[in-house]
Amino acid sequence: MTSLSDLPLRDNLVGQQPYGAPQDPVPVSLNVNENTHPIPDEVVEDIVQSLARAVRGVNRYPDREFLELRESLAGYLGHGLTAEQLWAANGSNEVLQQILQAFGGPGRSLLSFSPTYSMYPLLAAGTDTAWIDVPRPADYVLTPELVTAAIAEHAPDIVILCGPNNPTGTVLDREVIRAASEASAGIVIVDEAYQEFDAETESAVALLPGRPRLLVSRTMSKAFAFAGVRLGYLAADAAVVDALRLVRLPYHLSALTQAAATAALRHSGAMLGAVAEIRSERDRLDAALTELGYQVHPSGSNFLLVGGFADPAATFEALRAQGILIRNLSIPGHLRITAGTREETSAVIDAIAALGPGGARA
């Protein structure tokens, strides 16, 4: 049987592993930062009706420019944005891939600060963009001075800042974004996949005026509980959107995706109704694990990075055996846990407590 090593892969893909969080139909799934709360019934009804209408026209290609959806996204974000400043694709990963296709590639580079979202180096490799990995400080918090120094040293073509950062939950200060935008001659992306869970920090969308090379990536997968629909989007200067239209595949957003997302945005208040409850469960999980002696890093997201596990892999497997799936990201001593429903949060707290200090069985 042929293996990967037998194929003429590009050199920069040799030895790479595809992205993949564990998938397991367990009762308590808290490993990929999904919104664990279901979509309200009245919203489901509207989405289903919208899909039914869309299906009647799927013998034709969808609107290639998905203008109704872009207008809805602009209305949701506010800040005076217009449809011409919005873009969307099949998840924010595809949005980021299109950015790298347009502004990265051979001879160009992408810089970010680790630990951060594990897809960034994979997207860089897939577009033959050099990956520059700058370590975060011990508390994971970026400062204007750190970011400015890294940009000056490496002169990257693209910088990506994740805020709140995955997997640490660290909030991204607006002064860091301003510093990166001023220091960089290239593209600066702010990845705001978890922005709606941060009750304190204003979106980087507010910084777009006067910064034509600043891009803000968002998703409907998390706070909107729309992970299965696959809808990511971008707010940026209209010229950036034109650049992405050069690399997107024709008709890349299906009529069904457009209909579902547009309907969901009509009910943004209801769709985001669980966000406050998820924050509350995150804070309850934080307090409980802190009381058990673990180091819980501050988070503006729907998950926590938790340190103090003597053997994270063993703890991960012990919880999995009990039907609880969290995330081992190979950060020494740490595991990442998504805040779930009250019942799910209670289950993971009780299970970790039962394992004893450091996650080892008592």
Short mmCIF file of C-alpha atoms in Angstrom, two decimals:
data_model
loop_
_atom_site.label_atom_id
_atom_site.label_comp_id
_atom_site.label_asym_id
_atom_site.label_seq_id
_atom_site.Cartn_x
_atom_site.Cartn_y
_atom_site.Cartn_z
CA MET A 1 0.00 0.00 0.00
CA THR A 2 1.27 3.47 -0.90
CA SER A 3 2.18 5.75 2.00
CA LEU A 4 2.71 9.49 2.21
CA SER A 5 6.47 9.00 2.00
CA ASP A 6 6.00 7.41 -1.44
CA LEU A 7 4.34 10.51 -2.89
CA PRO A 8 6.08 13.55 -4.44
CA LEU A 9 4.97 16.01 -1.74
CA ARG A 10 6.29 19.55 -1.70
CA ASP A 11 9.36 19.71 0.53
CA ASN A 12 7.70 21.92 3.15
CA LEU A 13 4.88 19.37 3.62
CA VAL A 14 7.12 16.37 4.25
CA GLY A 15 6.70 15.22 7.84
CA GLN A 16 3.67 17.44 8.50
CA GLN A 17 0.61 16.09 10.31
CA PRO A 18 -2.94 17.19 9.40
CA TYR A 19 -4.96 19.15 11.92
CA GLY A 20 -7.09 16.94 14.06
CA ALA A 21 -8.59 17.22 17.51
CA PRO A 22 -9.79 13.87 18.92
CA GLN A 23 -13.35 13.03 17.87
CA ASP A 24 -15.28 10.74 20.16
CA PRO A 25 -19.06 10.54 20.79
CA VAL A 26 -18.69 11.00 24.55
CA PRO A 27 -21.42 12.37 26.85
CA VAL A 28 -19.32 15.43 27.81
CA SER A 29 -17.39 16.92 24.88
CA LEU A 30 -15.37 19.95 25.98
CA ASN A 31 -12.32 19.76 23.73
CA VAL A 32 -12.88 21.95 20.65
CA ASN A 33 -14.41 25.08 22.19
CA GLU A 34 -17.84 24.58 20.67
CA ASN A 35 -20.86 26.38 22.04
CA THR A 36 -22.51 23.57 23.98
CA HIS A 37 -25.90 25.32 24.12
CA PRO A 38 -28.44 24.51 21.39
CA ILE A 39 -29.89 27.07 18.98
CA PRO A 40 -33.27 28.44 20.20
CA ASP A 41 -36.27 26.71 18.61
CA GLU A 42 -37.67 29.90 17.05
CA VAL A 43 -34.36 30.51 15.32
CA VAL A 44 -34.19 26.92 14.11
CA GLU A 45 -37.63 27.35 12.55
CA ASP A 46 -36.60 30.47 10.62
CA ILE A 47 -33.35 28.85 9.45
CA VAL A 48 -35.21 25.73 8.27
CA GLN A 49 -37.71 27.86 6.33
CA SER A 50 -34.86 29.82 4.76
CA LEU A 51 -33.11 26.59 3.76
CA ALA A 52 -36.32 25.26 2.23
CA ARG A 53 -36.60 28.36 0.05
CA ALA A 54 -32.94 28.13 -0.92
CA VAL A 55 -33.19 24.46 -1.88
CA ARG A 56 -35.78 25.30 -4.51
CA GLY A 57 -33.11 27.24 -6.40
CA VAL A 58 -30.07 25.02 -6.04
CA ASN A 59 -30.24 23.97 -9.68
CA ARG A 60 -28.58 27.37 -10.21
CA TYR A 61 -25.27 28.57 -8.81
CA PRO A 62 -25.52 30.71 -5.67
CA ASP A 63 -24.85 34.43 -5.56
CA ARG A 64 -21.11 34.48 -6.15
CA GLU A 65 -20.71 37.73 -4.20
CA PHE A 66 -23.21 36.76 -1.43
CA LEU A 67 -24.18 40.40 -1.04
CA GLU A 68 -27.19 39.83 1.24
CA LEU A 69 -25.01 37.92 3.68
CA ARG A 70 -22.27 40.55 3.55
CA GLU A 71 -24.81 43.28 4.25
CA SER A 72 -26.11 41.27 7.23
CA LEU A 73 -22.58 40.78 8.57
CA ALA A 74 -21.85 44.48 8.22
CA GLY A 75 -25.02 45.28 10.12
CA TYR A 76 -24.11 42.85 12.88
CA LEU A 77 -20.61 44.27 13.36
CA GLY A 78 -21.69 47.92 13.12
CA HIS A 79 -18.95 50.60 13.28
CA GLY A 80 -20.19 52.04 10.00
CA LEU A 81 -19.00 49.03 7.98
CA THR A 82 -20.44 48.40 4.52
CA ALA A 83 -20.92 45.17 2.59
CA GLU A 84 -17.87 46.05 0.48
CA GLN A 85 -15.71 45.74 3.64
CA LEU A 86 -16.99 42.27 4.55
CA TRP A 87 -15.96 38.87 3.25
CA ALA A 88 -16.95 35.33 4.21
CA ALA A 89 -15.88 31.76 3.57
CA ASN A 90 -16.36 28.23 4.84
CA GLY A 91 -15.09 28.85 8.34
CA SER A 92 -12.49 31.38 9.45
CA ASN A 93 -9.78 28.88 8.52
CA GLU A 94 -10.71 29.32 4.86
CA VAL A 95 -10.72 33.09 5.32
CA LEU A 96 -7.18 32.90 6.74
CA GLN A 97 -6.11 30.57 3.95
CA GLN A 98 -7.37 33.03 1.34
CA ILE A 99 -5.45 35.84 3.05
CA LEU A 100 -2.25 33.77 2.85
CA GLN A 101 -2.96 32.88 -0.77
CA ALA A 102 -3.30 36.55 -1.60
CA PHE A 103 -0.54 38.05 0.56
CA GLY A 104 1.73 35.13 1.50
CA GLY A 105 3.33 32.39 -0.57
CA PRO A 106 6.91 31.52 -1.60
CA GLY A 107 9.44 34.05 -0.39
CA ARG A 108 6.98 35.59 2.09
CA SER A 109 6.48 34.98 5.81
CA LEU A 110 3.82 34.77 8.53
CA LEU A 111 4.67 35.65 12.14
CA SER A 112 2.71 34.89 15.28
CA PHE A 113 3.29 34.35 18.98
CA SER A 114 3.08 30.86 20.50
CA PRO A 115 1.40 29.08 22.04
CA THR A 116 -1.42 30.07 19.71
CA TYR A 117 -3.88 28.50 17.30
CA SER A 118 -2.29 25.36 15.85
CA MET A 119 -3.74 25.95 12.37
CA TYR A 120 -1.55 28.99 11.71
CA PRO A 121 1.64 27.04 10.87
CA LEU A 122 -0.41 24.49 8.92
CA LEU A 123 -1.99 27.24 6.82
CA ALA A 124 1.47 28.71 6.29
CA ALA A 125 2.82 25.36 5.12
CA GLY A 126 -0.15 24.79 2.84
CA THR A 127 0.47 28.10 1.07
CA ASP A 128 4.28 27.75 1.07
CA THR A 129 4.59 30.73 3.40
CA ALA A 130 7.51 30.73 5.84
CA TRP A 131 6.37 30.37 9.47
CA ILE A 132 8.01 32.58 12.12
CA ASP A 133 7.23 31.46 15.67
CA VAL A 134 7.91 33.97 18.45
CA PRO A 135 7.42 32.65 22.02
CA ARG A 136 5.04 34.43 24.36
CA PRO A 137 6.22 35.41 27.86
CA ALA A 138 5.43 33.17 30.84
CA ASP A 139 2.07 34.86 31.46
CA TYR A 140 1.21 34.65 27.72
CA VAL A 141 0.38 38.39 27.61
CA LEU A 142 1.63 40.30 24.56
CA THR A 143 2.94 43.84 24.99
CA PRO A 144 3.45 46.58 22.39
CA GLU A 145 7.20 46.41 23.04
CA LEU A 146 7.39 42.64 22.44
CA VAL A 147 5.34 42.79 19.26
CA THR A 148 7.18 45.79 17.87
CA ALA A 149 10.59 44.17 18.55
CA ALA A 150 9.55 40.91 16.86
CA ILE A 151 8.31 42.73 13.76
CA ALA A 152 11.49 44.80 13.59
CA GLU A 153 13.67 41.70 13.90
CA HIS A 154 11.87 39.45 11.42
CA ALA A 155 10.17 41.89 9.00
CA PRO A 156 7.28 39.50 8.30
CA ASP A 157 4.91 39.99 5.40
CA ILE A 158 1.94 38.97 7.58
CA VAL A 159 1.42 39.15 11.34
CA ILE A 160 -1.44 37.34 13.04
CA LEU A 161 -2.59 38.21 16.55
CA CYS A 162 -5.18 35.97 18.21
CA GLY A 163 -7.38 37.62 20.78
CA PRO A 164 -8.68 36.16 22.96
CA ASN A 165 -5.80 33.81 22.25
CA ASN A 166 -6.36 30.13 21.62
CA PRO A 167 -5.34 28.04 23.60
CA THR A 168 -4.47 30.37 26.48
CA GLY A 169 -7.59 32.56 26.57
CA THR A 170 -5.38 35.65 26.92
CA VAL A 171 -7.08 38.94 26.07
CA LEU A 172 -5.43 41.05 23.36
CA ASP A 173 -4.87 44.67 24.37
CA ARG A 174 -5.86 47.26 21.75
CA GLU A 175 -2.49 49.01 22.21
CA VAL A 176 -0.77 45.84 20.99
CA ILE A 177 -2.83 45.95 17.79
CA ARG A 178 -2.02 49.63 17.26
CA ALA A 179 1.69 48.93 17.80
CA ALA A 180 1.69 46.01 15.36
CA SER A 181 -0.15 48.02 12.74
CA GLU A 182 2.32 50.90 13.05
CA ALA A 183 5.40 48.66 13.05
CA SER A 184 4.42 46.39 10.16
CA ALA A 185 4.83 47.23 6.50
CA GLY A 186 2.65 44.24 5.62
CA ILE A 187 -0.67 42.72 6.62
CA VAL A 188 -1.78 42.51 10.27
CA ILE A 189 -4.60 40.07 11.05
CA VAL A 190 -6.50 40.06 14.32
CA ASP A 191 -8.20 36.69 14.81
CA GLU A 192 -11.31 37.35 16.90
CA ALA A 193 -12.89 33.90 16.80
CA TYR A 194 -13.84 34.22 20.49
CA GLN A 195 -14.49 37.96 20.67
CA GLU A 196 -18.13 37.72 21.78
CA PHE A 197 -17.07 35.95 24.98
CA ASP A 198 -14.84 38.87 26.01
CA ALA A 199 -17.16 41.21 27.89
CA GLU A 200 -14.49 43.84 28.53
CA THR A 201 -12.52 44.41 25.31
CA GLU A 202 -13.82 46.32 22.30
CA SER A 203 -13.49 44.58 18.95
CA ALA A 204 -10.51 45.47 16.77
CA VAL A 205 -13.09 46.38 14.13
CA ALA A 206 -13.12 49.80 15.80
CA LEU A 207 -9.46 50.24 14.74
CA LEU A 208 -10.02 49.64 11.01
CA PRO A 209 -10.50 53.28 9.85
CA GLY A 210 -7.21 54.65 8.58
CA ARG A 211 -5.52 51.22 8.72
CA PRO A 212 -5.99 49.66 5.25
CA ARG A 213 -3.68 46.72 6.04
CA LEU A 214 -5.42 45.74 9.28
CA LEU A 215 -7.79 42.77 8.90
CA VAL A 216 -10.20 41.38 11.51
CA SER A 217 -11.20 37.73 11.20
CA ARG A 218 -14.35 36.44 12.91
CA THR A 219 -16.45 33.27 12.98
CA MET A 220 -20.01 32.13 13.63
CA SER A 221 -18.75 28.78 14.95
CA LYS A 222 -18.32 29.74 18.59
CA ALA A 223 -20.63 32.29 20.21
CA PHE A 224 -23.25 31.80 17.44
CA ALA A 225 -23.33 28.00 18.03
CA PHE A 226 -22.91 27.52 14.28
CA ALA A 227 -19.81 25.30 14.13
CA GLY A 228 -21.48 22.77 11.83
CA VAL A 229 -22.51 25.39 9.28
CA ARG A 230 -18.90 26.55 8.65
CA LEU A 231 -19.15 30.31 8.27
CA GLY A 232 -16.18 32.55 8.95
CA TYR A 233 -15.90 36.17 7.91
CA LEU A 234 -13.57 39.13 7.66
CA ALA A 235 -13.84 42.88 8.12
CA ALA A 236 -11.22 44.96 6.30
CA ASP A 237 -10.63 47.68 3.76
CA ALA A 238 -12.61 47.13 0.55
CA ALA A 239 -9.33 46.73 -1.38
CA VAL A 240 -8.44 43.72 0.80
CA VAL A 241 -11.79 42.14 -0.04
CA ASP A 242 -11.04 42.67 -3.73
CA ALA A 243 -7.71 40.89 -3.23
CA LEU A 244 -9.45 37.86 -1.68
CA ARG A 245 -11.83 37.70 -4.63
CA LEU A 246 -8.75 37.01 -6.79
CA VAL A 247 -7.99 33.74 -4.97
CA ARG A 248 -11.36 32.41 -3.84
CA LEU A 249 -12.83 29.48 -5.74
CA PRO A 250 -15.90 30.28 -7.85
CA TYR A 251 -19.18 30.08 -5.91
CA HIS A 252 -17.30 29.03 -2.79
CA LEU A 253 -20.23 29.69 -0.43
CA SER A 254 -23.18 27.42 -1.11
CA ALA A 255 -26.71 28.75 -1.32
CA LEU A 256 -27.55 26.76 1.82
CA THR A 257 -24.69 28.24 3.82
CA GLN A 258 -25.68 31.73 2.75
CA ALA A 259 -29.34 31.17 3.64
CA ALA A 260 -28.59 29.64 7.05
CA ALA A 261 -26.10 32.33 8.06
CA THR A 262 -28.29 35.19 6.90
CA ALA A 263 -31.24 33.79 8.84
CA ALA A 264 -29.13 33.33 11.97
CA LEU A 265 -27.95 36.94 11.80
CA ARG A 266 -31.59 38.08 11.81
CA HIS A 267 -31.72 36.59 15.30
CA SER A 268 -28.29 37.60 16.59
CA GLY A 269 -29.66 38.53 20.01
CA ALA A 270 -31.23 35.12 20.53
CA MET A 271 -28.24 33.31 19.02
CA LEU A 272 -25.93 35.04 21.51
CA GLY A 273 -28.31 34.50 24.38
CA ALA A 274 -26.20 31.75 25.94
CA VAL A 275 -22.96 33.76 25.97
CA ALA A 276 -23.50 35.19 29.45
CA GLU A 277 -24.32 31.75 30.83
CA ILE A 278 -21.19 30.29 29.22
CA ARG A 279 -19.08 33.05 30.78
CA SER A 280 -20.66 32.21 34.14
CA GLU A 281 -19.80 28.54 33.74
CA ARG A 282 -16.24 29.46 32.71
CA ASP A 283 -15.87 31.51 35.86
CA ARG A 284 -17.35 28.72 38.00
CA LEU A 285 -14.91 26.25 36.46
CA ASP A 286 -12.07 28.71 37.12
CA ALA A 287 -13.00 29.11 40.77
CA ALA A 288 -13.44 25.38 41.36
CA LEU A 289 -10.14 24.37 39.76
CA THR A 290 -8.30 27.18 41.52
CA GLU A 291 -9.67 25.91 44.83
CA LEU A 292 -8.41 22.44 43.93
CA GLY A 293 -4.92 23.91 43.59
CA TYR A 294 -4.60 24.25 39.82
CA GLN A 295 -3.19 27.28 38.00
CA VAL A 296 -5.97 28.74 35.86
CA HIS A 297 -4.85 31.35 33.36
CA PRO A 298 -7.06 34.44 32.89
CA SER A 299 -9.43 33.95 29.96
CA GLY A 300 -11.65 36.19 27.87
CA SER A 301 -12.96 33.21 25.94
CA ASN A 302 -15.26 30.20 26.46
CA PHE A 303 -12.40 27.97 27.62
CA LEU A 304 -9.65 27.83 30.21
CA LEU A 305 -6.02 26.82 30.01
CA VAL A 306 -5.29 25.02 33.26
CA GLY A 307 -1.84 24.23 34.64
CA GLY A 308 -0.68 22.04 37.51
CA PHE A 309 -1.33 18.58 36.09
CA ALA A 310 1.45 16.15 37.01
CA ASP A 311 0.77 14.07 33.88
CA PRO A 312 -1.59 15.82 31.44
CA ALA A 313 -1.75 12.83 29.09
CA ALA A 314 -2.75 10.49 31.91
CA THR A 315 -5.37 12.93 33.17
CA PHE A 316 -6.73 13.35 29.63
CA GLU A 317 -7.10 9.57 29.27
CA ALA A 318 -8.60 9.14 32.74
CA LEU A 319 -11.28 11.71 31.95
CA ARG A 320 -11.87 10.24 28.50
CA ALA A 321 -12.49 6.85 30.10
CA GLN A 322 -15.27 8.53 32.08
CA GLY A 323 -16.86 9.99 28.95
CA ILE A 324 -15.33 13.47 29.33
CA LEU A 325 -13.27 14.83 26.45
CA ILE A 326 -11.01 17.84 27.00
CA ARG A 327 -7.88 18.92 25.08
CA ASN A 328 -4.23 17.99 25.56
CA LEU A 329 -2.19 20.44 23.49
CA SER A 330 1.22 19.22 24.70
CA ILE A 331 1.82 22.35 26.78
CA PRO A 332 3.80 20.99 29.77
CA GLY A 333 1.58 20.55 32.81
CA HIS A 334 -1.48 22.01 31.10
CA LEU A 335 -4.84 20.99 29.67
CA ARG A 336 -7.51 23.12 27.97
CA ILE A 337 -11.14 22.80 29.02
CA THR A 338 -14.17 24.34 27.28
CA ALA A 339 -16.89 25.79 29.47
CA GLY A 340 -20.05 23.80 28.84
CA THR A 341 -23.55 23.64 30.21
CA ARG A 342 -23.98 23.66 33.99
CA GLU A 343 -24.25 19.87 33.99
CA GLU A 344 -21.14 19.43 31.83
CA THR A 345 -19.11 21.89 33.89
CA SER A 346 -20.14 20.10 37.10
CA ALA A 347 -19.18 16.75 35.59
CA VAL A 348 -15.65 17.86 34.69
CA ILE A 349 -15.11 19.58 38.07
CA ASP A 350 -16.24 16.47 39.96
CA ALA A 351 -14.12 14.16 37.78
CA ILE A 352 -10.93 16.21 38.20
CA ALA A 353 -11.53 16.51 41.94
CA ALA A 354 -11.90 12.73 42.19
CA LEU A 355 -8.54 12.18 40.47
CA GLY A 356 -6.76 13.83 43.38
CA PRO A 357 -3.99 16.46 43.49
CA GLY A 358 -2.23 17.06 40.17
CA GLY A 359 -4.75 14.94 38.30
CA ALA A 360 -3.32 11.70 39.60
CA ARG A 361 -5.70 9.11 40.99
CA ALA A 362 -5.87 9.22 44.76
#
